[in-house]
Amino acid sequence: MKTGIKIALSLALLSSLSFGGEQFAMSDSDRAMYAEMLENNPADIMVAHGEELLSDMGGDAGLAKYLGVSESELPKYIAGFPRYIEKFDMVVGLGQALQAMMHDTGKKVLKLDSSDMNDMLAYTKSIANDEPINIDVNANQHMKDAYALGQITFDTKRGGRGLSCLSCHSPDVIGTILRTQPLPDLGVNNSGGTWPAYRMTKSNLTTLQGRMQGCMKNALLAVIPLGSPDIVALEVYVTDKAKGKAIAIPGLKR
Ligand code: HEC
C-alpha cells in the first residue's frame, strides 16, 4: 500500500513536468506521416552515409577483422552489444568499439555526439538487422557488474524532482499518460533493437544513449555523459529488457 501512495505522489509530480514542448500525443495527421515514414524512413540516407564512412575503414570485412570475428558471424556479434571486449578490458557500446577502430587504424576519432558517428553507428548496428538481440548479461563478471550498475542507475532517484528512470518506466506506471505521452515499456517497445532511430519531433537520428540523455534532460536528472561506464551500464540494462526481439535499424520514433 505504501508503494501505491508513493506512486500516486510521484505521478502528481510528473503531471507538472513539461516534456520539452512535446505536449501532444500523435494526432491523426501525425499518424499518417508516421505510416508514410515507415515506408520511407528519412534516416535511410543517414544509414547509407554511415556505410560510406565505414567503407573508408574497410567496411564490414574490416570491422569483422578488427573485432576478431568472421564476416558471417558479424551480425550475431553486433546483436550482442554492449559487450565486454577483452582487448579494451571493458564493457563498451558499439560507438566506442568504432572509436577504438578509428584510433587503431590511424583515422580521426569521431566524437560520440557527432552526426557522422551517429550515422556510422546506425549503419553498423543495421548489419544485425533481423537478428534477435543476444546480449548476455551473465557472460562474465564485467557484464554482471555492468548490468547491476545499470539497474542501480535506472532505479536511483536523482535530480531536483527526485525522479528515477523507474519512476516513469516501471510496470506500475507503464501505459499511464504523462502530459499526453503514454509512458513506454522499454522491453515491449524494443528500445534495445530500434535505436538509432529517426525522431520525428527532432528531425534527426538519435542513438539509444542520446535518447536516454533526452529523458534525463526532460526529467531534470543530471545528464550522464555518452560513453561513460554509467550510461553504457544503463544501455546494458535497457537492452537486456528487449533480449530476443529483432533488431530493426533505423527505428522510427515520435
Ligand atoms: C518523467 C518521466 C520519465 C523519466 C523520469 C524517464 N523517462 Fe524515459 N521516457 C518518458 C516518456 C514519456 C517517453 C516517451 C516519449 C515519446 O513518446 O517520445 C520516454 C522514452 C524513453 C525511451 C525510448 C522508448 C522507445 O520508444 O524506444 C527510452 C530508452 C527511455 N525513455 C529511457 C529512460 C531512461 C534510461 C531514464 C532514466 C535516465 C528515463 N527514460 C527517465 C518518460 C520518462
PDB file of C-alpha atoms and ligand atoms in Angstrom:
ATOM      1  CA  MET A   1       0.000   0.000   0.000  1.00  0.00           C
ATOM      2  CA  LYS A   2       2.836   2.292   0.846  1.00  0.00           C
ATOM      3  CA  THR A   3       4.218   1.986  -2.679  1.00  0.00           C
ATOM      4  CA  GLY A   4       0.760   2.808  -4.027  1.00  0.00           C
ATOM      5  CA  ILE A   5       0.846   6.099  -2.211  1.00  0.00           C
ATOM      6  CA  LYS A   6       4.358   6.787  -3.396  1.00  0.00           C
ATOM      7  CA  ILE A   7       3.405   6.154  -6.986  1.00  0.00           C
ATOM      8  CA  ALA A   8       0.369   8.388  -6.714  1.00  0.00           C
ATOM      9  CA  LEU A   9       2.599  11.113  -5.338  1.00  0.00           C
ATOM     10  CA  SER A  10       5.238  10.763  -7.983  1.00  0.00           C
ATOM     11  CA  LEU A  11       2.581  10.774 -10.706  1.00  0.00           C
ATOM     12  CA  ALA A  12       1.239  14.023  -9.286  1.00  0.00           C
ATOM     13  CA  LEU A  13       4.762  15.373  -9.564  1.00  0.00           C
ATOM     14  CA  LEU A  14       5.112  14.054 -13.071  1.00  0.00           C
ATOM     15  CA  SER A  15       1.974  15.728 -14.290  1.00  0.00           C
ATOM     16  CA  SER A  16       3.585  19.065 -13.518  1.00  0.00           C
ATOM     17  CA  LEU A  17       6.517  18.330 -15.819  1.00  0.00           C
ATOM     18  CA  SER A  18       6.631  19.666 -19.326  1.00  0.00           C
ATOM     19  CA  PHE A  19       8.256  17.447 -21.892  1.00  0.00           C
ATOM     20  CA  GLY A  20      10.290  19.973 -23.818  1.00  0.00           C
ATOM     21  CA  GLY A  21       7.244  21.361 -25.556  1.00  0.00           C
ATOM     22  CA  GLU A  22       6.329  17.914 -26.855  1.00  0.00           C
ATOM     23  CA  GLN A  23       2.955  18.130 -25.241  1.00  0.00           C
ATOM     24  CA  PHE A  24       0.844  16.290 -27.733  1.00  0.00           C
ATOM     25  CA  ALA A  25       0.380  12.653 -28.487  1.00  0.00           C
ATOM     26  CA  MET A  26       0.115  11.672 -32.111  1.00  0.00           C
ATOM     27  CA  SER A  27      -2.682  13.360 -33.986  1.00  0.00           C
ATOM     28  CA  ASP A  28      -4.305  11.685 -36.986  1.00  0.00           C
ATOM     29  CA  SER A  29      -2.110  13.627 -39.387  1.00  0.00           C
ATOM     30  CA  ASP A  30       0.990  12.659 -37.366  1.00  0.00           C
ATOM     31  CA  ARG A  31      -0.129   9.076 -37.610  1.00  0.00           C
ATOM     32  CA  ALA A  32      -0.483   9.342 -41.383  1.00  0.00           C
ATOM     33  CA  MET A  33       3.000  10.865 -41.590  1.00  0.00           C
ATOM     34  CA  TYR A  34       4.336   8.086 -39.379  1.00  0.00           C
ATOM     35  CA  ALA A  35       2.829   5.429 -41.672  1.00  0.00           C
ATOM     36  CA  GLU A  36       4.424   7.108 -44.663  1.00  0.00           C
ATOM     37  CA  MET A  37       7.798   7.407 -42.956  1.00  0.00           C
ATOM     38  CA  LEU A  38       7.688   3.723 -42.022  1.00  0.00           C
ATOM     39  CA  GLU A  39       7.713   3.029 -45.753  1.00  0.00           C
ATOM     40  CA  ASN A  40      10.468   5.508 -46.352  1.00  0.00           C
ATOM     41  CA  ASN A  41      12.423   6.273 -43.199  1.00  0.00           C
ATOM     42  CA  PRO A  42      14.191   9.648 -43.577  1.00  0.00           C
ATOM     43  CA  ALA A  43      17.142   8.102 -41.724  1.00  0.00           C
ATOM     44  CA  ASP A  44      17.823   5.590 -44.529  1.00  0.00           C
ATOM     45  CA  ILE A  45      20.038   8.184 -46.190  1.00  0.00           C
ATOM     46  CA  MET A  46      21.940   8.696 -42.929  1.00  0.00           C
ATOM     47  CA  VAL A  47      22.479   4.961 -42.623  1.00  0.00           C
ATOM     48  CA  ALA A  48      23.766   4.911 -46.220  1.00  0.00           C
ATOM     49  CA  HIS A  49      26.147   7.731 -45.304  1.00  0.00           C
ATOM     50  CA  GLY A  50      27.316   5.692 -42.319  1.00  0.00           C
ATOM     51  CA  GLU A  51      28.031   2.778 -44.643  1.00  0.00           C
ATOM     52  CA  GLU A  52      30.245   5.035 -46.767  1.00  0.00           C
ATOM     53  CA  LEU A  53      32.130   6.198 -43.687  1.00  0.00           C
ATOM     54  CA  LEU A  54      32.699   2.626 -42.553  1.00  0.00           C
ATOM     55  CA  SER A  55      33.867   1.645 -46.025  1.00  0.00           C
ATOM     56  CA  ASP A  56      36.753   4.090 -45.545  1.00  0.00           C
ATOM     57  CA  MET A  57      37.888   1.751 -42.759  1.00  0.00           C
ATOM     58  CA  GLY A  58      37.467  -1.454 -44.730  1.00  0.00           C
ATOM     59  CA  GLY A  59      33.686  -1.821 -44.457  1.00  0.00           C
ATOM     60  CA  ASP A  60      32.021  -4.847 -42.913  1.00  0.00           C
ATOM     61  CA  ALA A  61      35.058  -7.033 -43.576  1.00  0.00           C
ATOM     62  CA  GLY A  62      37.402  -4.538 -41.918  1.00  0.00           C
ATOM     63  CA  LEU A  63      35.119  -4.255 -38.907  1.00  0.00           C
ATOM     64  CA  ALA A  64      34.783  -8.043 -38.560  1.00  0.00           C
ATOM     65  CA  LYS A  65      38.524  -8.414 -38.722  1.00  0.00           C
ATOM     66  CA  TYR A  66      39.053  -5.673 -36.167  1.00  0.00           C
ATOM     67  CA  LEU A  67      36.559  -7.283 -33.785  1.00  0.00           C
ATOM     68  CA  GLY A  68      38.115 -10.705 -34.278  1.00  0.00           C
ATOM     69  CA  VAL A  69      35.091 -12.437 -35.814  1.00  0.00           C
ATOM     70  CA  SER A  70      34.351 -13.757 -39.285  1.00  0.00           C
ATOM     71  CA  GLU A  71      32.210 -11.645 -41.571  1.00  0.00           C
ATOM     72  CA  SER A  72      29.416 -14.218 -41.376  1.00  0.00           C
ATOM     73  CA  GLU A  73      29.466 -14.077 -37.566  1.00  0.00           C
ATOM     74  CA  LEU A  74      29.439 -10.276 -37.560  1.00  0.00           C
ATOM     75  CA  PRO A  75      25.629  -9.738 -37.427  1.00  0.00           C
ATOM     76  CA  LYS A  76      25.227 -12.046 -34.399  1.00  0.00           C
ATOM     77  CA  TYR A  77      28.220 -10.443 -32.725  1.00  0.00           C
ATOM     78  CA  ILE A  78      26.802  -6.953 -33.221  1.00  0.00           C
ATOM     79  CA  ALA A  79      23.442  -8.126 -31.834  1.00  0.00           C
ATOM     80  CA  GLY A  80      25.216  -8.737 -28.503  1.00  0.00           C
ATOM     81  CA  PHE A  81      26.314  -5.128 -27.791  1.00  0.00           C
ATOM     82  CA  PRO A  82      27.060  -3.546 -25.360  1.00  0.00           C
ATOM     83  CA  ARG A  83      29.582  -6.273 -24.607  1.00  0.00           C
ATOM     84  CA  TYR A  84      32.824  -6.933 -22.769  1.00  0.00           C
ATOM     85  CA  ILE A  85      35.765  -6.823 -25.152  1.00  0.00           C
ATOM     86  CA  GLU A  86      38.967  -8.279 -23.863  1.00  0.00           C
ATOM     87  CA  LYS A  87      41.385  -6.065 -25.740  1.00  0.00           C
ATOM     88  CA  PHE A  88      39.759  -2.968 -24.230  1.00  0.00           C
ATOM     89  CA  ASP A  89      39.197  -4.716 -20.892  1.00  0.00           C
ATOM     90  CA  MET A  90      35.827  -3.058 -20.533  1.00  0.00           C
ATOM     91  CA  VAL A  91      32.174  -3.249 -21.463  1.00  0.00           C
ATOM     92  CA  VAL A  92      31.641  -0.989 -24.478  1.00  0.00           C
ATOM     93  CA  GLY A  93      28.842   0.219 -26.678  1.00  0.00           C
ATOM     94  CA  LEU A  94      29.122  -0.119 -30.431  1.00  0.00           C
ATOM     95  CA  GLY A  95      30.126   3.548 -30.780  1.00  0.00           C
ATOM     96  CA  GLN A  96      33.137   3.055 -28.544  1.00  0.00           C
ATOM     97  CA  ALA A  97      34.183  -0.031 -30.487  1.00  0.00           C
ATOM     98  CA  LEU A  98      34.087   2.116 -33.643  1.00  0.00           C
ATOM     99  CA  GLN A  99      36.136   4.821 -31.909  1.00  0.00           C
ATOM    100  CA  ALA A 100      38.760   2.259 -30.923  1.00  0.00           C
ATOM    101  CA  MET A 101      38.886   1.028 -34.517  1.00  0.00           C
ATOM    102  CA  MET A 102      39.334   4.610 -35.780  1.00  0.00           C
ATOM    103  CA  HIS A 103      42.130   5.100 -33.306  1.00  0.00           C
ATOM    104  CA  ASP A 104      43.894   1.824 -34.070  1.00  0.00           C
ATOM    105  CA  THR A 105      43.651   2.312 -37.840  1.00  0.00           C
ATOM    106  CA  GLY A 106      45.067   5.836 -37.615  1.00  0.00           C
ATOM    107  CA  LYS A 107      41.818   7.602 -38.551  1.00  0.00           C
ATOM    108  CA  LYS A 108      40.454  10.700 -36.881  1.00  0.00           C
ATOM    109  CA  VAL A 109      38.459   9.546 -33.856  1.00  0.00           C
ATOM    110  CA  LEU A 110      34.915  10.885 -34.152  1.00  0.00           C
ATOM    111  CA  LYS A 111      33.173  12.146 -31.031  1.00  0.00           C
ATOM    112  CA  LEU A 112      30.260  10.055 -29.803  1.00  0.00           C
ATOM    113  CA  ASP A 113      27.907  13.008 -30.213  1.00  0.00           C
ATOM    114  CA  SER A 114      28.913  13.827 -33.796  1.00  0.00           C
ATOM    115  CA  SER A 115      26.428  13.249 -36.579  1.00  0.00           C
ATOM    116  CA  ASP A 116      28.968  11.234 -38.588  1.00  0.00           C
ATOM    117  CA  MET A 117      29.323   8.917 -35.594  1.00  0.00           C
ATOM    118  CA  ASN A 118      25.556   8.571 -35.285  1.00  0.00           C
ATOM    119  CA  ASP A 119      25.324   7.665 -38.975  1.00  0.00           C
ATOM    120  CA  MET A 120      28.135   5.158 -38.684  1.00  0.00           C
ATOM    121  CA  LEU A 121      26.734   3.638 -35.526  1.00  0.00           C
ATOM    122  CA  ALA A 122      23.334   3.294 -37.186  1.00  0.00           C
ATOM    123  CA  TYR A 123      24.814   1.585 -40.220  1.00  0.00           C
ATOM    124  CA  THR A 124      26.953  -0.711 -38.092  1.00  0.00           C
ATOM    125  CA  LYS A 125      24.021  -1.757 -35.951  1.00  0.00           C
ATOM    126  CA  SER A 126      21.899  -2.291 -39.065  1.00  0.00           C
ATOM    127  CA  ILE A 127      24.342  -5.034 -40.087  1.00  0.00           C
ATOM    128  CA  ALA A 128      22.500  -7.010 -37.378  1.00  0.00           C
ATOM    129  CA  ASN A 129      19.005  -6.224 -38.713  1.00  0.00           C
ATOM    130  CA  ASP A 130      16.550  -9.108 -38.164  1.00  0.00           C
ATOM    131  CA  GLU A 131      18.927 -10.775 -35.693  1.00  0.00           C
ATOM    132  CA  PRO A 132      17.434 -11.253 -32.232  1.00  0.00           C
ATOM    133  CA  ILE A 133      19.166  -9.199 -29.521  1.00  0.00           C
ATOM    134  CA  ASN A 134      21.502 -11.666 -27.813  1.00  0.00           C
ATOM    135  CA  ILE A 135      23.154  -9.574 -25.113  1.00  0.00           C
ATOM    136  CA  ASP A 136      24.472 -11.889 -22.388  1.00  0.00           C
ATOM    137  CA  VAL A 137      24.462 -10.096 -19.050  1.00  0.00           C
ATOM    138  CA  ASN A 138      25.879 -13.209 -17.371  1.00  0.00           C
ATOM    139  CA  ALA A 139      28.704 -13.738 -19.876  1.00  0.00           C
ATOM    140  CA  ASN A 140      31.358 -12.726 -17.335  1.00  0.00           C
ATOM    141  CA  GLN A 141      31.826 -10.657 -14.193  1.00  0.00           C
ATOM    142  CA  HIS A 142      32.258  -7.459 -16.222  1.00  0.00           C
ATOM    143  CA  MET A 143      28.814  -7.880 -17.785  1.00  0.00           C
ATOM    144  CA  LYS A 144      27.273  -8.846 -14.449  1.00  0.00           C
ATOM    145  CA  ASP A 145      28.746  -5.712 -12.891  1.00  0.00           C
ATOM    146  CA  ALA A 146      27.559  -3.530 -15.776  1.00  0.00           C
ATOM    147  CA  TYR A 147      24.038  -4.941 -15.505  1.00  0.00           C
ATOM    148  CA  ALA A 148      23.994  -4.341 -11.739  1.00  0.00           C
ATOM    149  CA  LEU A 149      25.267  -0.778 -12.194  1.00  0.00           C
ATOM    150  CA  GLY A 150      22.676  -0.213 -14.921  1.00  0.00           C
ATOM    151  CA  GLN A 151      19.881  -1.382 -12.669  1.00  0.00           C
ATOM    152  CA  ILE A 152      21.029   0.873  -9.820  1.00  0.00           C
ATOM    153  CA  THR A 153      21.351   3.827 -12.185  1.00  0.00           C
ATOM    154  CA  PHE A 154      17.873   3.102 -13.546  1.00  0.00           C
ATOM    155  CA  ASP A 155      16.262   2.746 -10.139  1.00  0.00           C
ATOM    156  CA  THR A 156      18.006   5.530  -8.190  1.00  0.00           C
ATOM    157  CA  LYS A 157      16.117   8.770  -7.740  1.00  0.00           C
ATOM    158  CA  ARG A 158      18.170  11.821  -8.617  1.00  0.00           C
ATOM    159  CA  GLY A 159      17.819  15.456  -9.536  1.00  0.00           C
ATOM    160  CA  GLY A 160      15.596  18.304  -8.448  1.00  0.00           C
ATOM    161  CA  ARG A 161      12.374  16.340  -8.778  1.00  0.00           C
ATOM    162  CA  GLY A 162      13.606  13.194  -7.104  1.00  0.00           C
ATOM    163  CA  LEU A 163      12.792  11.068 -10.149  1.00  0.00           C
ATOM    164  CA  SER A 164      14.444   7.909 -11.409  1.00  0.00           C
ATOM    165  CA  CYS A 165      14.083   6.217 -14.775  1.00  0.00           C
ATOM    166  CA  LEU A 166      11.957   3.704 -12.905  1.00  0.00           C
ATOM    167  CA  SER A 167       9.550   6.467 -11.818  1.00  0.00           C
ATOM    168  CA  CYS A 168       8.324   6.618 -15.405  1.00  0.00           C
ATOM    169  CA  HIS A 169       9.349   3.248 -16.834  1.00  0.00           C
ATOM    170  CA  SER A 170       8.168   0.829 -14.138  1.00  0.00           C
ATOM    171  CA  PRO A 171       5.450  -1.782 -14.574  1.00  0.00           C
ATOM    172  CA  ASP A 172       3.295   0.232 -12.157  1.00  0.00           C
ATOM    173  CA  VAL A 173       3.113   3.308 -14.352  1.00  0.00           C
ATOM    174  CA  ILE A 174       3.708   1.986 -17.866  1.00  0.00           C
ATOM    175  CA  GLY A 175       0.789   2.922 -20.066  1.00  0.00           C
ATOM    176  CA  THR A 176      -0.267   5.824 -17.851  1.00  0.00           C
ATOM    177  CA  ILE A 177      -0.209   9.168 -19.517  1.00  0.00           C
ATOM    178  CA  LEU A 178       2.300  11.909 -18.770  1.00  0.00           C
ATOM    179  CA  ARG A 179       1.320  15.192 -20.405  1.00  0.00           C
ATOM    180  CA  THR A 180      -0.499  13.200 -23.087  1.00  0.00           C
ATOM    181  CA  GLN A 181       2.536  10.928 -23.688  1.00  0.00           C
ATOM    182  CA  PRO A 182       1.989   7.296 -22.724  1.00  0.00           C
ATOM    183  CA  LEU A 183       4.876   6.079 -20.575  1.00  0.00           C
ATOM    184  CA  PRO A 184       6.540   3.323 -22.605  1.00  0.00           C
ATOM    185  CA  ASP A 185       7.677  -0.142 -21.529  1.00  0.00           C
ATOM    186  CA  LEU A 186      11.245  -0.225 -22.782  1.00  0.00           C
ATOM    187  CA  GLY A 187      11.183  -4.002 -23.282  1.00  0.00           C
ATOM    188  CA  VAL A 188       7.882  -4.172 -25.157  1.00  0.00           C
ATOM    189  CA  ASN A 189       8.939  -1.138 -27.217  1.00  0.00           C
ATOM    190  CA  ASN A 190      12.158  -2.929 -28.139  1.00  0.00           C
ATOM    191  CA  SER A 191      14.239   0.112 -27.243  1.00  0.00           C
ATOM    192  CA  GLY A 192      17.372  -2.035 -27.423  1.00  0.00           C
ATOM    193  CA  GLY A 193      16.624  -3.024 -31.025  1.00  0.00           C
ATOM    194  CA  THR A 194      15.143   0.145 -32.517  1.00  0.00           C
ATOM    195  CA  TRP A 195      17.737   2.843 -31.766  1.00  0.00           C
ATOM    196  CA  PRO A 196      19.475   4.568 -33.532  1.00  0.00           C
ATOM    197  CA  ALA A 197      16.124   5.882 -34.702  1.00  0.00           C
ATOM    198  CA  TYR A 198      14.803   8.805 -36.659  1.00  0.00           C
ATOM    199  CA  ARG A 199      12.976  11.109 -34.230  1.00  0.00           C
ATOM    200  CA  MET A 200      10.138  12.890 -35.954  1.00  0.00           C
ATOM    201  CA  THR A 201       9.885  15.539 -33.232  1.00  0.00           C
ATOM    202  CA  LYS A 202      13.590  16.373 -33.593  1.00  0.00           C
ATOM    203  CA  SER A 203      14.074  15.570 -37.299  1.00  0.00           C
ATOM    204  CA  ASN A 204      17.311  13.795 -36.523  1.00  0.00           C
ATOM    205  CA  LEU A 205      18.897  10.428 -35.979  1.00  0.00           C
ATOM    206  CA  THR A 206      19.311   9.686 -32.274  1.00  0.00           C
ATOM    207  CA  THR A 207      21.160   6.838 -30.570  1.00  0.00           C
ATOM    208  CA  LEU A 208      19.840   4.918 -27.571  1.00  0.00           C
ATOM    209  CA  GLN A 209      22.325   6.676 -25.295  1.00  0.00           C
ATOM    210  CA  GLY A 210      21.246  10.011 -26.774  1.00  0.00           C
ATOM    211  CA  ARG A 211      17.565   9.145 -26.219  1.00  0.00           C
ATOM    212  CA  MET A 212      18.248   8.247 -22.605  1.00  0.00           C
ATOM    213  CA  GLN A 213      20.033  11.579 -22.172  1.00  0.00           C
ATOM    214  CA  GLY A 214      16.885  13.220 -23.549  1.00  0.00           C
ATOM    215  CA  CYS A 215      14.868  11.680 -20.724  1.00  0.00           C
ATOM    216  CA  MET A 216      17.474  12.853 -18.206  1.00  0.00           C
ATOM    217  CA  LYS A 217      17.172  16.429 -19.503  1.00  0.00           C
ATOM    218  CA  ASN A 218      13.377  16.323 -19.557  1.00  0.00           C
ATOM    219  CA  ALA A 219      13.134  14.926 -16.035  1.00  0.00           C
ATOM    220  CA  LEU A 220      15.853  17.227 -14.640  1.00  0.00           C
ATOM    221  CA  LEU A 221      18.264  14.389 -13.828  1.00  0.00           C
ATOM    222  CA  ALA A 222      21.965  15.269 -14.147  1.00  0.00           C
ATOM    223  CA  VAL A 223      22.908  14.158 -17.668  1.00  0.00           C
ATOM    224  CA  ILE A 224      25.250  11.146 -17.708  1.00  0.00           C
ATOM    225  CA  PRO A 225      27.954  11.582 -20.400  1.00  0.00           C
ATOM    226  CA  LEU A 226      27.915   9.447 -23.570  1.00  0.00           C
ATOM    227  CA  GLY A 227      30.345   6.550 -23.399  1.00  0.00           C
ATOM    228  CA  SER A 228      30.720   6.725 -19.606  1.00  0.00           C
ATOM    229  CA  PRO A 229      30.559   3.451 -17.667  1.00  0.00           C
ATOM    230  CA  ASP A 230      27.223   4.528 -16.160  1.00  0.00           C
ATOM    231  CA  ILE A 231      25.461   5.176 -19.444  1.00  0.00           C
ATOM    232  CA  VAL A 232      26.890   2.016 -21.022  1.00  0.00           C
ATOM    233  CA  ALA A 233      25.585   0.163 -17.975  1.00  0.00           C
ATOM    234  CA  LEU A 234      22.154   1.751 -18.492  1.00  0.00           C
ATOM    235  CA  GLU A 235      22.302   0.644 -22.122  1.00  0.00           C
ATOM    236  CA  VAL A 236      23.126  -2.899 -20.985  1.00  0.00           C
ATOM    237  CA  TYR A 237      20.181  -2.892 -18.587  1.00  0.00           C
ATOM    238  CA  VAL A 238      17.708  -1.396 -21.068  1.00  0.00           C
ATOM    239  CA  THR A 239      18.903  -3.604 -23.960  1.00  0.00           C
ATOM    240  CA  ASP A 240      18.511  -6.745 -21.872  1.00  0.00           C
ATOM    241  CA  LYS A 241      14.825  -5.913 -21.410  1.00  0.00           C
ATOM    242  CA  ALA A 242      14.370  -6.441 -25.155  1.00  0.00           C
ATOM    243  CA  LYS A 243      16.509  -9.571 -25.403  1.00  0.00           C
ATOM    244  CA  GLY A 244      15.238 -11.884 -28.165  1.00  0.00           C
ATOM    245  CA  LYS A 245      13.493  -9.108 -30.075  1.00  0.00           C
ATOM    246  CA  ALA A 246      14.656  -8.489 -33.633  1.00  0.00           C
ATOM    247  CA  ILE A 247      16.946  -5.595 -34.415  1.00  0.00           C
ATOM    248  CA  ALA A 248      15.377  -3.117 -36.850  1.00  0.00           C
ATOM    249  CA  ILE A 249      17.563  -0.116 -37.651  1.00  0.00           C
ATOM    250  CA  PRO A 250      16.880   2.695 -38.297  1.00  0.00           C
ATOM    251  CA  GLY A 251      13.909   2.864 -35.939  1.00  0.00           C
ATOM    252  CA  LEU A 252      11.233   5.490 -36.341  1.00  0.00           C
ATOM    253  CA  LYS A 253      10.035   7.322 -33.255  1.00  0.00           C
ATOM    254  CA  ARG A 254       7.782  10.160 -32.335  1.00  0.00           C
TER     255      ARG A 254
HETATM  256  C1  HEC B   1       9.298  11.969 -16.200  1.00  0.00           C
HETATM  257  C2  HEC B   1       9.126  10.680 -16.771  1.00  0.00           C
HETATM  258  C3  HEC B   1      10.341   9.993 -17.358  1.00  0.00           C
HETATM  259  C4  HEC B   1      11.542   9.738 -16.751  1.00  0.00           C
HETATM  260  C5  HEC B   1      11.981  10.124 -15.355  1.00  0.00           C
HETATM  261  C6  HEC B   1      12.324   8.999 -17.715  1.00  0.00           C
HETATM  262  N1  HEC B   1      11.615   8.815 -18.862  1.00  0.00           N
HETATM  263 FE1  HEC B   1      12.210   7.783 -20.487  1.00  0.00          FE
HETATM  264  N2  HEC B   1      10.508   8.311 -21.476  1.00  0.00           N
HETATM  265  C7  HEC B   1       9.447   9.002 -20.927  1.00  0.00           C
HETATM  266  C8  HEC B   1       8.418   9.223 -21.948  1.00  0.00           C
HETATM  267  C9  HEC B   1       7.107   9.945 -21.751  1.00  0.00           C
HETATM  268  C10 HEC B   1       8.911   8.618 -23.131  1.00  0.00           C
HETATM  269  C11 HEC B   1       8.240   8.549 -24.490  1.00  0.00           C
HETATM  270  C12 HEC B   1       8.232   9.876 -25.134  1.00  0.00           C
HETATM  271  C13 HEC B   1       7.825   9.790 -26.570  1.00  0.00           C
HETATM  272  O1  HEC B   1       6.868   9.103 -26.925  1.00  0.00           O
HETATM  273  O2  HEC B   1       8.504  10.426 -27.346  1.00  0.00           O
HETATM  274  C14 HEC B   1      10.217   8.049 -22.788  1.00  0.00           C
HETATM  275  C15 HEC B   1      11.005   7.349 -23.675  1.00  0.00           C
HETATM  276  C16 HEC B   1      12.159   6.665 -23.327  1.00  0.00           C
HETATM  277  C17 HEC B   1      12.894   5.806 -24.210  1.00  0.00           C
HETATM  278  C18 HEC B   1      12.546   5.473 -25.647  1.00  0.00           C
HETATM  279  C19 HEC B   1      11.490   4.417 -25.708  1.00  0.00           C
HETATM  280  C20 HEC B   1      11.347   3.847 -27.126  1.00  0.00           C
HETATM  281  O3  HEC B   1      10.440   4.271 -27.839  1.00  0.00           O
HETATM  282  O4  HEC B   1      12.167   3.012 -27.509  1.00  0.00           O
HETATM  283  C21 HEC B   1      13.961   5.305 -23.504  1.00  0.00           C
HETATM  284  C22 HEC B   1      15.013   4.346 -23.991  1.00  0.00           C
HETATM  285  C23 HEC B   1      13.896   5.908 -22.183  1.00  0.00           C
HETATM  286  N3  HEC B   1      12.793   6.707 -22.116  1.00  0.00           N
HETATM  287  C24 HEC B   1      14.818   5.660 -21.164  1.00  0.00           C
HETATM  288  C25 HEC B   1      14.830   6.363 -19.957  1.00  0.00           C
HETATM  289  C26 HEC B   1      15.910   6.272 -19.004  1.00  0.00           C
HETATM  290  C27 HEC B   1      17.146   5.413 -19.149  1.00  0.00           C
HETATM  291  C28 HEC B   1      15.584   7.112 -17.984  1.00  0.00           C
HETATM  292  C29 HEC B   1      16.401   7.438 -16.758  1.00  0.00           C
HETATM  293  C30 HEC B   1      17.681   8.078 -17.009  1.00  0.00           C
HETATM  294  C31 HEC B   1      14.290   7.692 -18.307  1.00  0.00           C
HETATM  295  N4  HEC B   1      13.880   7.217 -19.506  1.00  0.00           N
HETATM  296  C32 HEC B   1      13.601   8.568 -17.475  1.00  0.00           C
HETATM  297  C33 HEC B   1       9.359   9.444 -19.623  1.00  0.00           C
HETATM  298  C34 HEC B   1      10.394   9.402 -18.698  1.00  0.00           C
END
